[in-house]
CSV table of C-alpha atoms and ligand atoms in Angstrom, one decimal:
chain,number,residue,atom,x,y,z
R,20,UNK,CA,0.0,0.0,0.0
R,21,UNK,CA,1.1,3.5,-0.8
R,22,UNK,CA,2.7,5.0,2.3
R,23,UNK,CA,0.8,8.2,1.9
R,24,UNK,CA,-2.5,6.3,1.9
R,25,UNK,CA,-1.5,4.3,5.0
R,26,UNK,CA,-0.5,7.5,6.9
R,27,UNK,CA,-3.8,9.2,5.9
R,28,UNK,CA,-5.7,6.2,7.2
R,29,UNK,CA,-3.8,6.2,10.5
R,30,UNK,CA,-4.3,9.9,10.9
R,31,UNK,CA,-8.0,9.7,10.2
R,32,UNK,CA,-8.3,6.8,12.8
R,33,UNK,CA,-6.4,8.9,15.4
R,34,UNK,CA,-8.6,11.9,14.7
R,35,UNK,CA,-11.8,9.8,15.2
R,36,UNK,CA,-10.5,8.3,18.5
R,37,UNK,CA,-9.5,11.8,19.7
R,38,UNK,CA,-12.9,13.2,18.7
R,39,UNK,CA,-14.8,10.5,20.5
R,40,UNK,CA,-12.6,10.8,23.6
R,41,UNK,CA,-13.1,14.6,23.6
R,42,UNK,CA,-16.8,14.2,23.2
R,43,UNK,CA,-17.0,12.0,26.3
R,44,UNK,CA,-14.5,14.2,28.3
R,45,UNK,CA,-16.4,17.4,27.7
R,46,UNK,CA,-20.0,16.2,27.7
R,47,UNK,CA,-21.2,16.2,31.3
R,48,UNK,CA,-22.9,12.9,32.2
R,49,UNK,CA,-26.7,13.1,32.3
R,50,UNK,CA,-27.6,14.2,35.9
R,51,UNK,CA,-29.3,11.4,37.8
R,52,UNK,CA,-32.7,12.4,39.1
R,53,UNK,CA,-33.1,12.1,42.8
R,54,UNK,CA,-36.4,10.3,43.4
R,55,UNK,CA,-38.2,9.9,46.7
R,56,UNK,CA,-40.2,6.6,46.6
R,57,UNK,CA,-43.5,7.2,48.5
R,58,UNK,CA,-45.9,4.6,49.6
R,59,UNK,CA,-49.5,5.4,50.1
R,60,UNK,CA,-53.0,3.8,50.2
R,61,UNK,CA,-55.5,5.6,48.0
R,62,UNK,CA,-59.1,5.2,49.2
R,63,UNK,CA,-58.7,7.7,52.1
R,64,UNK,CA,-60.0,11.0,50.8
R,65,UNK,CA,-59.0,13.8,50.9
R,66,UNK,CA,-55.6,12.6,52.1
R,67,UNK,CA,-55.1,10.2,49.2
R,68,UNK,CA,-57.5,9.2,46.5
R,69,UNK,CA,-57.6,8.4,42.8
R,70,UNK,CA,-58.6,11.4,40.7
R,71,UNK,CA,-61.5,10.1,38.5
R,72,UNK,CA,-60.4,12.1,35.5
R,73,UNK,CA,-56.6,11.5,35.5
R,74,UNK,CA,-56.6,8.2,37.3
R,75,UNK,CA,-53.6,9.5,39.3
R,76,UNK,CA,-53.3,9.2,43.1
R,77,UNK,CA,-53.7,12.7,44.4
R,78,UNK,CA,-54.6,14.4,47.7
R,79,UNK,CA,-53.4,16.3,50.7
R,80,UNK,CA,-50.7,13.8,51.6
R,81,UNK,CA,-49.4,13.6,48.1
R,82,UNK,CA,-49.1,17.4,47.8
R,83,UNK,CA,-47.5,17.6,51.3
R,84,UNK,CA,-44.8,14.9,50.6
R,85,UNK,CA,-44.1,16.5,47.2
R,86,UNK,CA,-43.5,19.8,48.9
R,87,UNK,CA,-41.3,18.2,51.5
R,88,UNK,CA,-39.3,16.2,48.8
R,89,UNK,CA,-38.5,19.3,46.9
R,90,UNK,CA,-37.4,21.2,50.0
R,91,UNK,CA,-35.0,18.4,50.9
R,92,UNK,CA,-33.4,18.1,47.5
R,93,UNK,CA,-35.4,15.5,45.6
R,94,UNK,CA,-36.3,16.2,42.0
R,95,UNK,CA,-39.5,14.2,42.1
R,96,UNK,CA,-41.6,11.7,44.0
R,97,UNK,CA,-42.6,8.3,42.8
R,98,UNK,CA,-46.0,7.2,44.3
R,99,UNK,CA,-46.5,3.5,45.0
R,100,UNK,CA,-50.1,2.8,45.8
R,101,UNK,CA,-50.8,-0.2,47.9
R,102,UNK,CA,-53.1,-1.5,50.6
R,103,UNK,CA,-52.8,0.3,53.9
R,104,UNK,CA,-51.5,-2.8,55.8
R,105,UNK,CA,-48.7,-3.3,53.2
R,106,UNK,CA,-47.1,0.1,53.9
R,107,UNK,CA,-45.1,-0.8,57.1
R,108,UNK,CA,-43.8,-4.1,55.5
R,109,UNK,CA,-42.8,-2.1,52.4
R,110,UNK,CA,-40.8,0.4,54.6
R,111,UNK,CA,-39.1,-2.5,56.4
R,112,UNK,CA,-38.3,-4.2,53.1
R,113,UNK,CA,-36.9,-0.9,51.7
R,114,UNK,CA,-39.2,-0.9,48.6
R,115,UNK,CA,-40.4,2.6,49.7
R,116,UNK,CA,-38.5,5.4,51.4
R,117,UNK,CA,-41.5,6.9,53.2
R,118,UNK,CA,-45.1,6.1,53.9
R,119,UNK,CA,-47.7,8.8,54.0
R,120,UNK,CA,-51.3,7.7,54.3
R,121,UNK,CA,-53.1,9.5,57.1
R,122,UNK,CA,-51.2,7.1,59.3
R,123,UNK,CA,-51.8,7.4,63.1
R,124,UNK,CA,-48.8,7.4,65.3
R,125,UNK,CA,-49.4,4.5,67.6
R,126,UNK,CA,-47.0,2.9,70.2
R,127,UNK,CA,-47.3,-0.5,68.3
R,128,UNK,CA,-46.2,1.1,65.0
R,129,UNK,CA,-43.5,3.1,66.7
R,130,UNK,CA,-41.9,-0.1,67.6
R,131,UNK,CA,-41.4,-1.0,63.9
R,132,UNK,CA,-41.0,2.3,62.1
R,133,UNK,CA,-40.1,5.9,62.9
R,134,UNK,CA,-42.6,8.7,62.6
R,135,UNK,CA,-42.2,12.4,61.8
R,136,UNK,CA,-43.8,15.0,64.1
R,137,UNK,CA,-47.6,15.0,63.8
R,138,UNK,CA,-49.2,17.0,61.0
R,139,UNK,CA,-52.9,16.2,61.5
R,140,UNK,CA,-55.3,15.0,64.2
R,141,UNK,CA,-58.3,12.7,64.1
R,142,UNK,CA,-60.9,10.9,66.1
R,143,UNK,CA,-63.1,8.0,65.1
R,144,UNK,CA,-66.5,8.8,63.6
R,145,UNK,CA,-69.6,6.6,63.4
R,146,UNK,CA,-71.1,7.0,59.9
R,147,UNK,CA,-74.5,5.7,58.9
R,148,UNK,CA,-76.8,6.1,55.8
R,149,UNK,CA,-78.6,9.4,55.8
R,150,UNK,CA,-82.0,7.7,56.3
R,151,UNK,CA,-80.8,5.5,59.3
R,152,UNK,CA,-82.5,5.9,62.7
R,153,UNK,CA,-79.6,4.4,64.6
R,154,UNK,CA,-78.5,6.1,67.8
R,155,UNK,CA,-75.0,5.5,69.0
R,156,UNK,CA,-73.4,7.1,72.0
R,157,UNK,CA,-71.1,4.4,73.2
R,158,UNK,CA,-69.4,1.3,71.8
R,159,UNK,CA,-72.1,-0.9,73.4
R,160,UNK,CA,-74.7,0.8,71.1
R,161,UNK,CA,-72.9,-1.0,68.2
R,162,UNK,CA,-73.7,-4.4,69.5
R,163,UNK,CA,-75.5,-6.6,67.1
R,164,UNK,CA,-74.6,-4.5,64.1
R,165,UNK,CA,-72.6,-5.0,61.0
R,166,UNK,CA,-69.7,-2.7,61.2
R,167,UNK,CA,-67.3,-1.8,58.4
R,168,UNK,CA,-63.7,-0.7,58.8
R,169,UNK,CA,-60.5,-0.8,56.8
R,170,UNK,CA,-58.0,-3.6,57.4
R,171,UNK,CA,-55.0,-2.7,59.6
R,172,UNK,CA,-56.3,0.7,60.8
R,173,UNK,CA,-56.9,2.2,64.2
R,174,UNK,CA,-60.6,2.2,63.4
R,175,UNK,CA,-60.4,-1.6,63.1
R,176,UNK,CA,-58.5,-1.9,66.4
R,177,UNK,CA,-60.9,0.4,68.2
R,178,UNK,CA,-64.0,-1.6,67.1
R,179,UNK,CA,-62.3,-4.9,67.8
R,180,UNK,CA,-61.3,-3.8,71.3
R,181,UNK,CA,-64.3,-1.8,72.4
R,182,UNK,CA,-67.1,-3.6,70.7
R,183,UNK,CA,-65.6,-7.1,70.2
R,184,UNK,CA,-65.9,-9.7,67.6
R,185,UNK,CA,-68.4,-11.6,69.7
R,186,UNK,CA,-70.8,-8.7,70.0
R,187,UNK,CA,-70.9,-7.5,66.4
R,188,UNK,CA,-70.0,-8.5,62.8
R,189,UNK,CA,-66.9,-6.6,62.0
R,190,UNK,CA,-66.1,-6.5,58.3
R,191,UNK,CA,-62.7,-5.3,57.2
R,192,UNK,CA,-62.4,-3.8,53.7
R,193,UNK,CA,-59.2,-3.2,51.8
R,194,UNK,CA,-60.0,0.5,51.7
R,195,UNK,CA,-62.4,2.9,53.4
R,196,UNK,CA,-63.9,3.9,50.0
R,197,UNK,CA,-65.0,0.2,49.6
R,198,UNK,CA,-66.4,0.3,53.2
R,199,UNK,CA,-68.5,3.4,52.6
R,200,UNK,CA,-69.8,1.9,49.3
R,201,UNK,CA,-70.8,-1.2,51.2
R,202,UNK,CA,-72.6,1.0,53.7
R,203,UNK,CA,-74.5,2.9,51.0
R,204,UNK,CA,-75.4,-0.4,49.3
R,205,UNK,CA,-76.9,-1.6,52.6
R,206,UNK,CA,-74.5,-4.5,53.1
R,207,UNK,CA,-73.4,-3.1,56.5
R,208,UNK,CA,-75.0,-0.8,59.1
R,209,UNK,CA,-72.2,1.6,60.1
R,210,UNK,CA,-68.6,2.4,59.4
R,211,UNK,CA,-66.1,3.6,61.9
R,212,UNK,CA,-63.5,5.8,60.2
R,213,UNK,CA,-61.2,8.8,61.0
R,214,UNK,CA,-63.2,12.0,61.4
R,215,UNK,CA,-61.6,14.0,58.5
R,216,UNK,CA,-62.4,11.2,56.1
R,217,UNK,CA,-65.9,10.8,57.5
R,218,UNK,CA,-66.5,14.5,56.8
R,219,UNK,CA,-65.3,14.0,53.2
R,220,UNK,CA,-67.7,11.0,52.8
R,221,UNK,CA,-70.6,13.2,54.1
R,222,UNK,CA,-70.1,15.5,51.2
R,223,UNK,CA,-69.9,12.7,48.6
R,224,UNK,CA,-72.3,10.0,49.7
R,225,UNK,CA,-75.8,9.9,51.3
R,226,UNK,CA,-74.3,9.3,54.7
R,227,UNK,CA,-74.1,11.2,58.1
R,228,UNK,CA,-72.0,11.2,61.2
R,229,UNK,CA,-74.0,10.2,64.3
R,230,UNK,CA,-71.2,10.0,66.9
R,231,UNK,CA,-67.5,10.6,67.4
R,232,UNK,CA,-65.3,8.4,69.7
R,233,UNK,CA,-62.6,10.7,70.9
R,234,UNK,CA,-59.5,8.7,70.3
R,235,UNK,CA,-57.2,11.7,70.0
R,236,UNK,CA,-55.0,10.4,67.2
R,237,UNK,CA,-52.3,12.2,65.3
R,238,UNK,CA,-50.9,11.5,61.8
R,239,UNK,CA,-47.2,11.2,61.0
R,240,UNK,CA,-45.1,10.4,58.0
R,241,UNK,CA,-43.3,7.0,58.5
R,242,UNK,CA,-39.7,6.0,57.5
R,243,UNK,CA,-37.8,2.8,58.0
R,244,UNK,CA,-36.7,2.4,61.6
R,245,UNK,CA,-33.3,4.1,62.1
R,246,UNK,CA,-33.4,6.3,59.0
R,247,UNK,CA,-32.7,9.3,61.1
R,248,UNK,CA,-31.2,11.4,58.3
R,249,UNK,CA,-34.3,11.3,56.2
R,250,UNK,CA,-36.5,11.7,59.2
R,251,UNK,CA,-34.7,14.8,60.4
R,252,UNK,CA,-34.9,16.3,56.9
R,253,UNK,CA,-38.6,15.6,56.8
R,254,UNK,CA,-39.2,17.1,60.2
R,255,UNK,CA,-37.4,20.4,59.4
R,256,UNK,CA,-39.2,20.7,56.0
R,257,UNK,CA,-42.5,19.9,57.8
R,258,UNK,CA,-41.8,22.6,60.4
R,259,UNK,CA,-41.0,25.1,57.7
R,260,UNK,CA,-44.2,24.3,55.7
R,261,UNK,CA,-46.5,24.2,58.7
R,262,UNK,CA,-45.3,27.7,59.7
R,263,UNK,CA,-45.6,29.2,56.2
R,264,UNK,CA,-48.6,30.4,54.2
R,265,UNK,CA,-48.1,27.2,52.1
R,266,UNK,CA,-49.8,25.3,54.9
R,267,UNK,CA,-53.0,27.2,54.8
R,268,UNK,CA,-53.1,27.0,51.1
R,269,UNK,CA,-52.8,23.3,51.2
R,270,UNK,CA,-55.4,22.9,53.9
R,271,UNK,CA,-57.8,25.2,52.0
R,272,UNK,CA,-57.3,23.2,48.8
R,273,UNK,CA,-58.4,19.9,50.4
R,274,UNK,CA,-60.6,21.0,53.4
R,275,UNK,CA,-61.9,24.3,52.3
R,276,UNK,CA,-60.9,26.0,55.6
R,277,UNK,CA,-57.8,26.0,57.8
R,278,UNK,CA,-57.9,23.8,60.8
C,30,LIG,N1,-55.5,6.8,60.7
C,30,LIG,C1,-55.9,5.4,60.5
C,30,LIG,C2,-54.7,4.5,60.9
C,30,LIG,O1,-53.6,5.0,60.9
C,30,LIG,C3,-56.4,5.1,59.2
C,30,LIG,C4,-55.5,5.4,58.1
C,30,LIG,C5,-55.9,5.0,56.7
C,30,LIG,O2,-56.9,4.3,56.6
C,30,LIG,N2,-55.3,5.4,55.7
C,30,LIG,O3,-54.9,3.4,61.1
């Protein structure tokens, strides 16, 4: 082969290699997005529910955790919707970073996960169909009835402990939305559910609240036990948000008034 041709080929090859090397050296690698993986259990409006138009999980908790995530340096949140009683196992397995689902801070749960400071409070409401004549002033007044609750909730524990499986038919549903639908359809007599969600149901279904058991619960955001770094970040972001006008805007968006 002609030497000239050979040199030309070699030079071209060197230039190509140099070009490719320069491209990789000077092109910054695509920045990896920081994603906070959030577990929730839709079916607990207005905290988390499926938007009938977009089919997305939305709600107070979703907005709140998105605001927190942005404040602590995450680019976005990924929502994993699951049944309420799968949330704590998912935290423990590390398949989600946080759980936010109107979750009451209880001593039993505090043994297995860590909670943020409280961001909401609730009691347990007794909800019946609008045309019902039932009168309930104490757990004993629920004897003999068909009571609907959601699996794994404080409502379920309250009814199991205070009314008892021997005194009533306690039906546990995968979500409170399914429980209220069963109530409206006449399959059960009452549901026992957190007060803010009961109030939401009163606006959407032909149901009314006839009594409130004052359980004095507070909601927290849960992280895997020992994930102190994330928990501290969540707590300071939560403090900041709750002390800013953002909080009232958020409350107004989902509850129509600040409380
Ligand atoms: N606050 C109740 C609990 O923690 C219900 C929560 C829910 O159904 N999402 O058990």
